[in-house]
Coordinates of C-alpha atoms and ligand atoms in Angstrom, one line a residue:
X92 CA -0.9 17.0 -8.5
X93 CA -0.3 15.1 -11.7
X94 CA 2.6 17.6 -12.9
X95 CA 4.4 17.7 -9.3
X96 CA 4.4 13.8 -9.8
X97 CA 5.5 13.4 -13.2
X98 CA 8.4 15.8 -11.6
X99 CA 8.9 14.0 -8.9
X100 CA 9.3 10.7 -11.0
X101 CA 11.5 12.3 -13.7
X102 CA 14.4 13.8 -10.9
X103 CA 13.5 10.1 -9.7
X104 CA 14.6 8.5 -12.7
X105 CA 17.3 10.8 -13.8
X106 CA 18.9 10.3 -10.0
X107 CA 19.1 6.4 -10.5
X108 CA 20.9 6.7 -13.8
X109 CA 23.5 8.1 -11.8
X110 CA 23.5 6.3 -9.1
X111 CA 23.3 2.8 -9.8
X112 CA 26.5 2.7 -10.4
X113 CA 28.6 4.5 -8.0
X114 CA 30.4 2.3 -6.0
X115 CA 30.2 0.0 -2.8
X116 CA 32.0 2.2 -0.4
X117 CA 30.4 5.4 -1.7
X118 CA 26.6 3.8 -1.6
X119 CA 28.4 2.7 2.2
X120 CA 29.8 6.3 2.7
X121 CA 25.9 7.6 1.7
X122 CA 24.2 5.1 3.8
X123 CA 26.3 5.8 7.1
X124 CA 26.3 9.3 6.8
X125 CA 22.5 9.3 6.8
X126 CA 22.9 7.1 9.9
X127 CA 25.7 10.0 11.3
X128 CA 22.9 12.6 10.1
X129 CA 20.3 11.3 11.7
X130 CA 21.9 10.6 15.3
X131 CA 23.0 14.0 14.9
X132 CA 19.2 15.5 15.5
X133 CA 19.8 14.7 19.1
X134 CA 17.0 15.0 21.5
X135 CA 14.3 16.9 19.3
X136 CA 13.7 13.6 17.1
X137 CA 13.0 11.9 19.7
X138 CA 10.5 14.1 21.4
X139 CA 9.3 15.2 17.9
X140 CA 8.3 11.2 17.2
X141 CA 6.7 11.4 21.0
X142 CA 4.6 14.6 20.6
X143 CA 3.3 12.9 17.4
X144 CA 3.0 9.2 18.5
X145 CA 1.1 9.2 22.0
X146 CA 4.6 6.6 23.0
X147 CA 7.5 7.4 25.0
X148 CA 11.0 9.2 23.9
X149 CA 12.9 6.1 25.5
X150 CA 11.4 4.1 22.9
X151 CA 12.6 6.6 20.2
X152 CA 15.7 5.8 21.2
X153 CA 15.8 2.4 20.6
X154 CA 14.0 2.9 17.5
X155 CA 16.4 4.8 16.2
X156 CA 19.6 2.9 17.0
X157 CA 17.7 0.1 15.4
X158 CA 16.9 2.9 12.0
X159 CA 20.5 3.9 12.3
X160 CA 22.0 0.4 12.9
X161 CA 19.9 -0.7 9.8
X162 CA 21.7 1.9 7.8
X163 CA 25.1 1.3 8.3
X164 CA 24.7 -2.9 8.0
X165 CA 23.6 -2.0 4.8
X166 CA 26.4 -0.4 4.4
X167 CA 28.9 -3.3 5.5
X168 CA 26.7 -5.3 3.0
X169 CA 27.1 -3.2 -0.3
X170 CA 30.5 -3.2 0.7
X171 CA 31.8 -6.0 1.0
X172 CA 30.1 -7.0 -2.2
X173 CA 29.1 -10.8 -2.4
X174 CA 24.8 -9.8 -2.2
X175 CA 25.1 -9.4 -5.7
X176 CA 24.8 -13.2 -6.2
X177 CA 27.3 -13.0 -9.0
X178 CA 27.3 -16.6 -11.0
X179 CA 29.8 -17.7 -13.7
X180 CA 29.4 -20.3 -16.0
X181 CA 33.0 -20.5 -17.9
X182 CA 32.7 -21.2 -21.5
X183 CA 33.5 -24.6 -23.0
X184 CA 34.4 -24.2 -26.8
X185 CA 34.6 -27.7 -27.3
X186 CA 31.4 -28.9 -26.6
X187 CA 29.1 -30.9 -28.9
X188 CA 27.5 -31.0 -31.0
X189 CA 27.4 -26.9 -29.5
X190 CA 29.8 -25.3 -28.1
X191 CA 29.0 -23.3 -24.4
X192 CA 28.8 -19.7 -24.1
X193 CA 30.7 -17.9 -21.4
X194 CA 27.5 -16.8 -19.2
X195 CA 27.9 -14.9 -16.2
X196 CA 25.2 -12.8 -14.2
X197 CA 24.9 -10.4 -11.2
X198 CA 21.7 -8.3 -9.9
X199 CA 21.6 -4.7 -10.5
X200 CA 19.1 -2.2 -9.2
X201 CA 15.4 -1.8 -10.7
X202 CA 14.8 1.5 -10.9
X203 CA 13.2 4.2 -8.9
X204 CA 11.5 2.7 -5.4
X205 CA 8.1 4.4 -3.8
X206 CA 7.5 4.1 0.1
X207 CA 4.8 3.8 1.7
X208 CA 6.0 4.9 5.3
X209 CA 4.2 3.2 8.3
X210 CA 2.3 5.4 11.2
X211 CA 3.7 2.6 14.1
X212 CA 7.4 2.6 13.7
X213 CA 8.1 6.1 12.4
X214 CA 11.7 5.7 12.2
X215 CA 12.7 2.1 11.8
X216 CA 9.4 1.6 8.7
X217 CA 9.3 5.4 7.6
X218 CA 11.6 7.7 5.8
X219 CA 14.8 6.2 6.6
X220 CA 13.4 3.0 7.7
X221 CA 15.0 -0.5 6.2
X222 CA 13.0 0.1 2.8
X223 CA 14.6 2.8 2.3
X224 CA 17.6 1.6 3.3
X225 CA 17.6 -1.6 1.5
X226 CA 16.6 0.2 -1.7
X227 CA 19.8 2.8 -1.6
X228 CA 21.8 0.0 -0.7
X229 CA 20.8 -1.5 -4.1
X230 CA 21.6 1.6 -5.9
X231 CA 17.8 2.3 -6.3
X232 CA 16.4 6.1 -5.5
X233 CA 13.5 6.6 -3.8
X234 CA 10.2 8.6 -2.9
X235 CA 8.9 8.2 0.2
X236 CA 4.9 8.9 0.7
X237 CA 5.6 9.8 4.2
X238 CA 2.2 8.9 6.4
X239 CA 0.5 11.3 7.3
X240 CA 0.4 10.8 11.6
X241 CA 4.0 12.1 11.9
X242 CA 4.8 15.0 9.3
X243 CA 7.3 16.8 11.6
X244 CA 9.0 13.5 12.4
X245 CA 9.5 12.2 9.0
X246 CA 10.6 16.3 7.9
X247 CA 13.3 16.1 10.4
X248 CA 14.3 12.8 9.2
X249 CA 14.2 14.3 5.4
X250 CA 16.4 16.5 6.3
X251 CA 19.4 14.6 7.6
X252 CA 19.1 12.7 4.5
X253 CA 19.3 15.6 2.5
X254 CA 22.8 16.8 4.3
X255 CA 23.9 13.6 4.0
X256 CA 23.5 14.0 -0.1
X257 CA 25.1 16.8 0.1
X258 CA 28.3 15.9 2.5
X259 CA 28.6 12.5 0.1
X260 CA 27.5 14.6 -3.2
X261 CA 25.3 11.8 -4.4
X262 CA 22.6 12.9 -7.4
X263 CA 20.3 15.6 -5.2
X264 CA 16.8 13.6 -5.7
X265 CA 18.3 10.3 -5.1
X266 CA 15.4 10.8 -1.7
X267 CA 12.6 12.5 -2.4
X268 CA 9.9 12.8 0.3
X269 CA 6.4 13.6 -0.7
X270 CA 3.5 14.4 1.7
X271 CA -0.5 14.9 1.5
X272 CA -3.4 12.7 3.2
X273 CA -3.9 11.5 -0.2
X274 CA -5.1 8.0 -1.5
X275 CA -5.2 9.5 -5.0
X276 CA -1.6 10.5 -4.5
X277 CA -0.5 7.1 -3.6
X278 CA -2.2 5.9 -6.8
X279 CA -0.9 8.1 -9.1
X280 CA 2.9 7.2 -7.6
X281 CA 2.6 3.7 -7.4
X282 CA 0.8 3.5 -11.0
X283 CA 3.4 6.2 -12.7
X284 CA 5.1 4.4 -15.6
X285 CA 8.8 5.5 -13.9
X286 CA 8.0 3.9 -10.4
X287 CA 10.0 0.2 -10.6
X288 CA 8.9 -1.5 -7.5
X289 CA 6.8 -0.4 -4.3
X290 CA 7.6 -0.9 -0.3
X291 CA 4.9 -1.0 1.8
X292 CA 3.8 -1.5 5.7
X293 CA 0.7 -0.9 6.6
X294 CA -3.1 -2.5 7.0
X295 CA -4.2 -5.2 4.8
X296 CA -6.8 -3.3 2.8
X297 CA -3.9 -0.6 2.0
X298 CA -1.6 -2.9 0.9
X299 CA -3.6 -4.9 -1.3
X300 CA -5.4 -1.7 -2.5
X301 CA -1.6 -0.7 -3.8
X302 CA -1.1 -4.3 -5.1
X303 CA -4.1 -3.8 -7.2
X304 CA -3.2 -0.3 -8.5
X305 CA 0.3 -2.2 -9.5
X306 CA -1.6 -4.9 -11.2
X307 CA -3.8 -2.0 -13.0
X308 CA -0.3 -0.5 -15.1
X309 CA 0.4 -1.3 -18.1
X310 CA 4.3 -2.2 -17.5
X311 CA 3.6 -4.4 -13.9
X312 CA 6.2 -3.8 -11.1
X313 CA 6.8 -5.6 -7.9
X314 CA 4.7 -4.7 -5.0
X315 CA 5.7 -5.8 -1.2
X316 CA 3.1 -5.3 0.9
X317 CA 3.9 -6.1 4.6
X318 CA 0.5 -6.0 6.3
X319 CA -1.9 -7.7 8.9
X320 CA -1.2 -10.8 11.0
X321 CA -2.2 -12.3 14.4
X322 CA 0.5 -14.3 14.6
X323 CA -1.2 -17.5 16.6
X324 CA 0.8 -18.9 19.5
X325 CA 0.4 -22.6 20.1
X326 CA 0.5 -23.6 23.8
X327 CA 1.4 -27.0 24.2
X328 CA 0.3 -28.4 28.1
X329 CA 3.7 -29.4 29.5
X330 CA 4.8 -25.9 29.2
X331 CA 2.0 -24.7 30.6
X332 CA 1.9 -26.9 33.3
X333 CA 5.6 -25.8 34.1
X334 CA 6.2 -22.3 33.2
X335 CA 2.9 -21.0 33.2
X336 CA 3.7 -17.7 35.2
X337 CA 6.3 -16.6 33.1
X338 CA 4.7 -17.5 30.1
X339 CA 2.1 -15.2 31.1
X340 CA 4.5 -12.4 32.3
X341 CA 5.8 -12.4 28.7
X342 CA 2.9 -12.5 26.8
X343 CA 0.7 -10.0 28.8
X344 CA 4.3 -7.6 28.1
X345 CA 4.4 -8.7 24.3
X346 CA 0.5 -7.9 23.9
X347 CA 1.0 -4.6 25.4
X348 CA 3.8 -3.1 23.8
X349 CA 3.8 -0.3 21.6
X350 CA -0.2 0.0 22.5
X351 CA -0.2 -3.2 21.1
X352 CA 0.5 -1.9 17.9
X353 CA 3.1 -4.0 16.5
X354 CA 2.4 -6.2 13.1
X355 CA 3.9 -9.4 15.1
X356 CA 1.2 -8.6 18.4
X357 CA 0.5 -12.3 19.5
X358 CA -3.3 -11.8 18.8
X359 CA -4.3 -15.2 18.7
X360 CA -3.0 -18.1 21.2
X361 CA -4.5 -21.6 20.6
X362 CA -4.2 -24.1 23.7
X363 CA -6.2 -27.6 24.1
X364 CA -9.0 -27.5 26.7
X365 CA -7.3 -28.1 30.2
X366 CA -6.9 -27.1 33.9
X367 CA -3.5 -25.8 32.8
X368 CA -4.8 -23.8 29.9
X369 CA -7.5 -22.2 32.6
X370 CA -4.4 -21.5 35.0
X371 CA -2.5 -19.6 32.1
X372 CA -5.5 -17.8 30.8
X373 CA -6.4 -16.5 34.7
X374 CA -2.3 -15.6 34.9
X375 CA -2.1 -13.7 31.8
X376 CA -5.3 -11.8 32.8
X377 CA -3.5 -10.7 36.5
X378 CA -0.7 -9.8 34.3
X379 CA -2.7 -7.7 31.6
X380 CA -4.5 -6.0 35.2
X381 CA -1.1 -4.9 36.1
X382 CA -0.1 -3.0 33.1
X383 CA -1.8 0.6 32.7
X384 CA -3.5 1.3 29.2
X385 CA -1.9 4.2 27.1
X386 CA -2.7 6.0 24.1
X387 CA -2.8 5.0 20.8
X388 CA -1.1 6.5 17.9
X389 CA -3.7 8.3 16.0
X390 CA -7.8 8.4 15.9
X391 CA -7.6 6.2 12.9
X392 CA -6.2 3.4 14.6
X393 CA -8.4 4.4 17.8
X394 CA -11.0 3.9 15.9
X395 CA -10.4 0.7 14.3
X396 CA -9.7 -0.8 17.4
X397 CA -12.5 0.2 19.3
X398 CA -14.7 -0.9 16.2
X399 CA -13.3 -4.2 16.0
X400 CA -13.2 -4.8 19.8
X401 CA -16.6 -3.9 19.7
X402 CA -17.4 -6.5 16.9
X403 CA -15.6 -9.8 18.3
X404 CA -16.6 -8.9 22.1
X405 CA -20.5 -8.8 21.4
X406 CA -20.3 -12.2 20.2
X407 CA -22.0 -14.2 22.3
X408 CA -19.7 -17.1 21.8
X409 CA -16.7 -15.1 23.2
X410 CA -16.2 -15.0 26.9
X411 CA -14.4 -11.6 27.6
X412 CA -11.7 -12.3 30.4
X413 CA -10.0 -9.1 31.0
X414 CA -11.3 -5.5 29.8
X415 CA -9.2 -2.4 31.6
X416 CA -12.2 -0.6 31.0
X417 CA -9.7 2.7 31.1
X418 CA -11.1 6.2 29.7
X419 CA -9.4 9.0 28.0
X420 CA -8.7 10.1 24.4
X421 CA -7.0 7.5 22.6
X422 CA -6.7 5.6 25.2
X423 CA -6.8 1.6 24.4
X424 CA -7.9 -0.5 26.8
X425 CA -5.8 -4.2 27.0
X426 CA -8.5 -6.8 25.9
X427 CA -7.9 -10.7 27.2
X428 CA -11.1 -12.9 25.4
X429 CA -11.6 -16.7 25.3
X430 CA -13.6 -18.8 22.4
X431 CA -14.0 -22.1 22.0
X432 CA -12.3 -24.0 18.8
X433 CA -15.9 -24.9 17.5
X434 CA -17.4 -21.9 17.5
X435 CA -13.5 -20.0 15.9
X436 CA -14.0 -22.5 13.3
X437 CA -17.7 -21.4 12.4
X438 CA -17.0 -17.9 12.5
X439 CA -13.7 -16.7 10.1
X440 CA -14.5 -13.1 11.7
X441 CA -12.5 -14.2 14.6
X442 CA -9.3 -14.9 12.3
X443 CA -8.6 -11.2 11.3
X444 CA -5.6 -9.5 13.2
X445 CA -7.2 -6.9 16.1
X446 CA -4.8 -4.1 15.6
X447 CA -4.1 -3.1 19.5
X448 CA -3.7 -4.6 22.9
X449 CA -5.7 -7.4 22.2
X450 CA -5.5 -11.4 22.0
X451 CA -7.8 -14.3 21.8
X452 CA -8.0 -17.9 23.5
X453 CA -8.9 -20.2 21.7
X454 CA -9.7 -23.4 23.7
X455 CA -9.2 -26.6 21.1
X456 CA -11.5 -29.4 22.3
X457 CA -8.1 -31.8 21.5
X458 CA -5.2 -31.6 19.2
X459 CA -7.1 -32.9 16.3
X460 CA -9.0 -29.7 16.4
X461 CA -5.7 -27.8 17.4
X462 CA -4.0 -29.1 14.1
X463 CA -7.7 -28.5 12.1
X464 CA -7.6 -24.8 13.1
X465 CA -3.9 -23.7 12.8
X466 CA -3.7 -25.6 9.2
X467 CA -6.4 -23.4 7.7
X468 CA -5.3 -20.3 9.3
X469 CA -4.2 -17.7 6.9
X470 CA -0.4 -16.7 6.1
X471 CA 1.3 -15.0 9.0
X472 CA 4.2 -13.2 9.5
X473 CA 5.7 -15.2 12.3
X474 CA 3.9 -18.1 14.8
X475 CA 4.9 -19.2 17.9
X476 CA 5.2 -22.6 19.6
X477 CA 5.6 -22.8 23.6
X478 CA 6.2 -26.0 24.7
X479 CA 8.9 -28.2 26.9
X480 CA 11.3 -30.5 25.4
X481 CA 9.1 -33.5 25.6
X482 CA 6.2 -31.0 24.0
X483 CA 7.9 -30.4 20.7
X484 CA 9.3 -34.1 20.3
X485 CA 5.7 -35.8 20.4
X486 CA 3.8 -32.6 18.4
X487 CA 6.1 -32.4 15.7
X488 CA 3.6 -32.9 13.4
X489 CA 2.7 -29.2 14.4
X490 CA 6.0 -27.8 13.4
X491 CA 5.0 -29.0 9.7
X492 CA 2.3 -26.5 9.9
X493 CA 3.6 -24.1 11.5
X494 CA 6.6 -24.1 8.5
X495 CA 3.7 -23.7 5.9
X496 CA 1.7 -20.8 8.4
X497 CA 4.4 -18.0 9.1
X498 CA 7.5 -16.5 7.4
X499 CA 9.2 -17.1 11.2
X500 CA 8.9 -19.3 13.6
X501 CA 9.7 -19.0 17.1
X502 CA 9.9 -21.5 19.9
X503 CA 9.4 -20.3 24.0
X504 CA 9.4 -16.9 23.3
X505 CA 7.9 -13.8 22.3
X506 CA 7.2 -12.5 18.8
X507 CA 7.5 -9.4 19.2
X508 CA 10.7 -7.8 18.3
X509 CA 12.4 -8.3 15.0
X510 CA 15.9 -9.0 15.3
X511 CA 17.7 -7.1 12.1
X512 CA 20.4 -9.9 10.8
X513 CA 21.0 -12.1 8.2
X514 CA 18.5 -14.9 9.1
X515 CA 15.7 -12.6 9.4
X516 CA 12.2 -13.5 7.6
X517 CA 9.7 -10.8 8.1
X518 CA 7.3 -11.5 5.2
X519 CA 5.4 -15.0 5.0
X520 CA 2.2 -16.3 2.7
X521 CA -0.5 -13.7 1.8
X522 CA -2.2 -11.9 3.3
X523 CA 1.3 -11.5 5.8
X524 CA 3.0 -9.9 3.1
X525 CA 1.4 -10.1 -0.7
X526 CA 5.0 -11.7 -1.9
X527 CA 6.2 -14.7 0.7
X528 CA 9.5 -15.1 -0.8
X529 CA 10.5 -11.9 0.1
X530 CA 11.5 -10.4 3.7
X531 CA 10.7 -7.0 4.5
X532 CA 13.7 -6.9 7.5
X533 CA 16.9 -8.0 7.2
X534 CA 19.9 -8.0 5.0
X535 CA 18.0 -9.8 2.7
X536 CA 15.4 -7.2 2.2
X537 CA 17.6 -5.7 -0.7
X538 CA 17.0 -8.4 -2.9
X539 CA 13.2 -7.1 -3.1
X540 CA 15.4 -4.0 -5.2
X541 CA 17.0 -6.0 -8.0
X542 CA 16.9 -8.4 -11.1
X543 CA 19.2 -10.8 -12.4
X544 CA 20.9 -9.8 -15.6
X545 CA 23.7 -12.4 -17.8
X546 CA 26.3 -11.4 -20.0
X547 CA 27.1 -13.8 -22.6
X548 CA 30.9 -13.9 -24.0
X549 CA 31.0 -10.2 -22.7
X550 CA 34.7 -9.3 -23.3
X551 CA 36.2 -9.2 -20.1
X552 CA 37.0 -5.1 -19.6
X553 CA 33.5 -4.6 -20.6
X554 CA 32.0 -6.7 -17.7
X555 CA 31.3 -4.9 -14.3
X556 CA 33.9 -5.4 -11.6
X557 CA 31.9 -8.3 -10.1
X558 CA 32.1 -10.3 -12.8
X559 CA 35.7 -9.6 -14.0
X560 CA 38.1 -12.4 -14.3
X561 CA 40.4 -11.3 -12.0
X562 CA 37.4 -10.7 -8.6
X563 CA 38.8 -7.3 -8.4
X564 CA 36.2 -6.7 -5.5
X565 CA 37.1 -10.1 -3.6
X566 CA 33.5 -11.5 -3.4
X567 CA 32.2 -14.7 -2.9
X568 CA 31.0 -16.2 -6.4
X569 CA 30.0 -19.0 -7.7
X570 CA 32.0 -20.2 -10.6
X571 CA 31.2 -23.6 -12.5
X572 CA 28.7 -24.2 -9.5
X573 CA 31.5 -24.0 -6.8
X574 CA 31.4 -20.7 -4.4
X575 CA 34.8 -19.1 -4.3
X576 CA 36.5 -15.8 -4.0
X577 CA 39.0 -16.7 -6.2
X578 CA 39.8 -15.3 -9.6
Ligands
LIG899 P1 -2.9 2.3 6.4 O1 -4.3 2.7 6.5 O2 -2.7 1.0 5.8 O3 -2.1 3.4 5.7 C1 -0.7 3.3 5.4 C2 -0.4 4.2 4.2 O4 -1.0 3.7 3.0 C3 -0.9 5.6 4.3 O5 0.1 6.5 3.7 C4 -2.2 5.6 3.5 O6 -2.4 6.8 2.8 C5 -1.9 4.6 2.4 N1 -3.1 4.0 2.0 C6 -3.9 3.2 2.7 N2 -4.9 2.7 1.9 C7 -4.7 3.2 0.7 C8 -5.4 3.1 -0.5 N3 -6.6 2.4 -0.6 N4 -4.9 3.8 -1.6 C9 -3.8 4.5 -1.5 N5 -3.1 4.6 -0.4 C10 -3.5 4.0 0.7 O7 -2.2 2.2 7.9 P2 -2.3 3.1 9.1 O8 -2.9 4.5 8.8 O9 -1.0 3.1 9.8 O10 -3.3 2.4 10.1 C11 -4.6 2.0 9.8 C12 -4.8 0.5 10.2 O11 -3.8 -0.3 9.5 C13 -4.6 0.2 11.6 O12 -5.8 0.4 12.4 C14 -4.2 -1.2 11.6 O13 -5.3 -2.1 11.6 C15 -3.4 -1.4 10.3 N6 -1.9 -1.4 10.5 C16 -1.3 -2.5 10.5 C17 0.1 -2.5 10.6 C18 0.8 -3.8 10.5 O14 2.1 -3.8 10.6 N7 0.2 -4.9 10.4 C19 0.8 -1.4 10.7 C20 0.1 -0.2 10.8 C21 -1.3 -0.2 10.6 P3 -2.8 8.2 3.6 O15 -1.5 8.8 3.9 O16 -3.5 9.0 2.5 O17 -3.6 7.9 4.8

């Protein structure tokens, strides 16, 4: 395995010399003929990703406009130019008692980029999935350790990048996809002296395991783990006393979906002991009745679900509300349970993400308690506050937390469902993601692919375009601490 790798690493390497610096509109021309590519498989990516998923082939389809749509904003990014945060400090000769330097900088790419593709989204966090994406856009390469629950899925996907190499005739092992059920293989890539930074979605002990092997090298590189989260809803009483009904409509949808297998799956709701919360709690159960239970992905996750299920519902402080009960082979039954805040403050088992259809009550004996428990919860990736008008003006003290809990925060609605723009956080304090100023989604996510370098009093043709005098690109820069696109 060790000489495939070094192989593997080497074509790595050699394939970012080259590409780091082709241009905008050719890294565009790559990035949206991979998108073009991958469209282009037509029906049997979809029911490929089905067959090998246990979900359905309409949500294939929206998983891959997303995976495609990813792509090809990239693409408008790298070519408009500006994400290079280029800076220019103009030189001042004159100054005493030393004169400035003419100092400008720009990020550039960081090398060759290993994958770690996720088993729930195998399009939209996989081979072609926005680390990926990001990391080309950057002018990176990259090796994708493809996981190991969808092989054909992530093959067909391998194989529109590789026409799409060779339509744009980018450096052949600019993508290189490598396969095995192999934790020693994922060592071995992420600690090879030629891998520059590592992407990663996945399950809290996988991700940190990676972090350490990172921390093990002798040269350290950048690790981003996205992993676990329960992402706690706060329930605030006017809402509930409102819109309780189609609070519980959403939620029992947004517990549900995908299996419940969705790193932003509300599994943890905290609410302060009323009749209100009782009402809500006895909705969302009718709901959670009403929607039929469905496979999981693989027997891994099975597994791990049933296992943890297990663990929390035995408990004899947690009341179990709702249990499908539903039989079958994979087959995950949705879970509604209730705790009290006492005994979810006694037992931190209760704070670890349930990875499935699952969520928790926890009925707060009054805000004090609320604000007690959701200030020593641990980094999430987003949070959620439900709550009227007059709710969020007298419990703004709870938006102060909430800022310090989650990479995103979202007010009367669901979390599920990442929106792919310019805002978007998905990252937020460990153990969310192992690096919270990072996202993980988003046109930001490229930055996790670069470092600042400065030229200083680089003769002008010598500079990259970006930093030229004359802004032959047009991008934004800032020049003496002023953003402009002029020259
Ligand atoms: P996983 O176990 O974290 O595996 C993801 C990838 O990381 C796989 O390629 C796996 O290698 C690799 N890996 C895991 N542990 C490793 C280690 N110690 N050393 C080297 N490589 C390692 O995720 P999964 O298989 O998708 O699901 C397992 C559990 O993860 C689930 O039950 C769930 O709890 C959690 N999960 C969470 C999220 C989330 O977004 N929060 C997403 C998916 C899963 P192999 O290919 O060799 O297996």
């Amino acid at each position: 395995m060790i000489n495939e790798i070094n192989q593997i690493m080497d074509q790595a390497y050699d394939a970012f010399l080259s590409y780091q610096n082709i241009s905008g509109k050719d890294k565009k021309k790559f990035l949206c003929t991979i998108a073009d590519e991958i469209e282009a498989l037509g029906e049997e990516l979809l029911t490929t990703a089905s067959e090998e998923t246990n979900l359905p082939t309409a949500r294939f389809a929206g998983e891959r406009a997303r995976t495609c749509g990813q792509l090809r904003a990239f693409g408008d990014l790298v070519v408009e130019g500006s994400w290079v945060n280029a800076v220019i400090d103009k030189a001042s000769p004159d100054r005493k008692p030393m004169p400035k330097p003419d100092m400008r900088k720009m990020s550039i790419a960081l090398g060759p980029i290993l994958v770690f593709g996720a088993s729930n989204f195998p399009l939209a966090y996989s081979t072609a999935g926005g680390d990926t994406a990001s990391a080309l856009a950057a002018g990176c390469s990259v090796i994708v350790k493809g996981h190991p629950a969808h092989p054909k899925t992530s093959a067909l996907v391998t194989s529109a990048i590789k026409k799409a190499i060779a339509i744009c005739g980018v450096h052949p092992h600019v993508f290189q996809h490598v396969e095995g059920e192999s934790f020693e293989m994922g060592k071995i890539l992420t600690q090879h002296p030629l891998t520059a930074g590592v992407g990663f979605t996945g399950s809290l002990s996988g991700g940190r395991a990676i972090f350490d092997y990172a921390q093990q090298r002798a040269t350290p590189i950048p690790v981003f783990s996205e992993m676990g989260s329960t992402n706690p809803v706060i329930l605030l009483k006017d809402a509930l006393r409102h819109d309780a009904k189609e609070y519980a409509k959403a939620f029992a949808g947004s517990i549900t979906i995908g299996v419940g297998q969705f790193c932003t799956n509300p599994g943890i709701m905290l609410g302060i002991k009323s009749s209100a919360l009782n009402h809500f709690t006895s909705l969302l159960a009718l709901e959670l009745s009403l929607t039929p239970a469905y496979k999981m992905l693989h027997q891994g996750i099975h597994k791990n679900y049933t296992q943890a299920l297990s663990n929390v519902l035995y408990n004899h402080d947690v009341e179990t509300i709702y249990h499908a009960h539903a039989e079958g082979e994979l087959i995950a039954s949705p879970v509604l349970a209730r705790v009290t805040g006492d005994a979810f403050l006694k037992n931190v088992n209760l704070h670890h993400e349930i990875f499935g259809p699952f969520s928790l009550i926890v009925v707060c004996e009054n805000k004090d308690q609320l604000v007690e428990i959701y200030k020593n919860l641990k980094g999430q990736l987003t949070t959620t506050i439900i709550g009227t008008h007059h709710d969020l003006e007298t419990n703004q003290d709870i938006l102060n937390i909430a800022k310090n809990v989650a990479g995103r925060i979202v007010f009367n609605f669901v979390p599920t469902g990442v929106e792919v723009g310019n805002a978007t956080v998905h990252g937020g304090p460990y153990p969310a993601a192992t690096d919270a100023r990072f996202t993980s989604v988003g046109m930001d996510a490229i930055q996790r692919w670069v470092r600042p370098v400065c030229y200083q009093d680089c003769p002008d043709y010598l500079l990259p375009d970006e930093l030229k005098n004359i802004n032959p690109l047009g991008i934004l820069r800032k020049i003496d601490g002023k953003f402009t696109r002029d020259a």
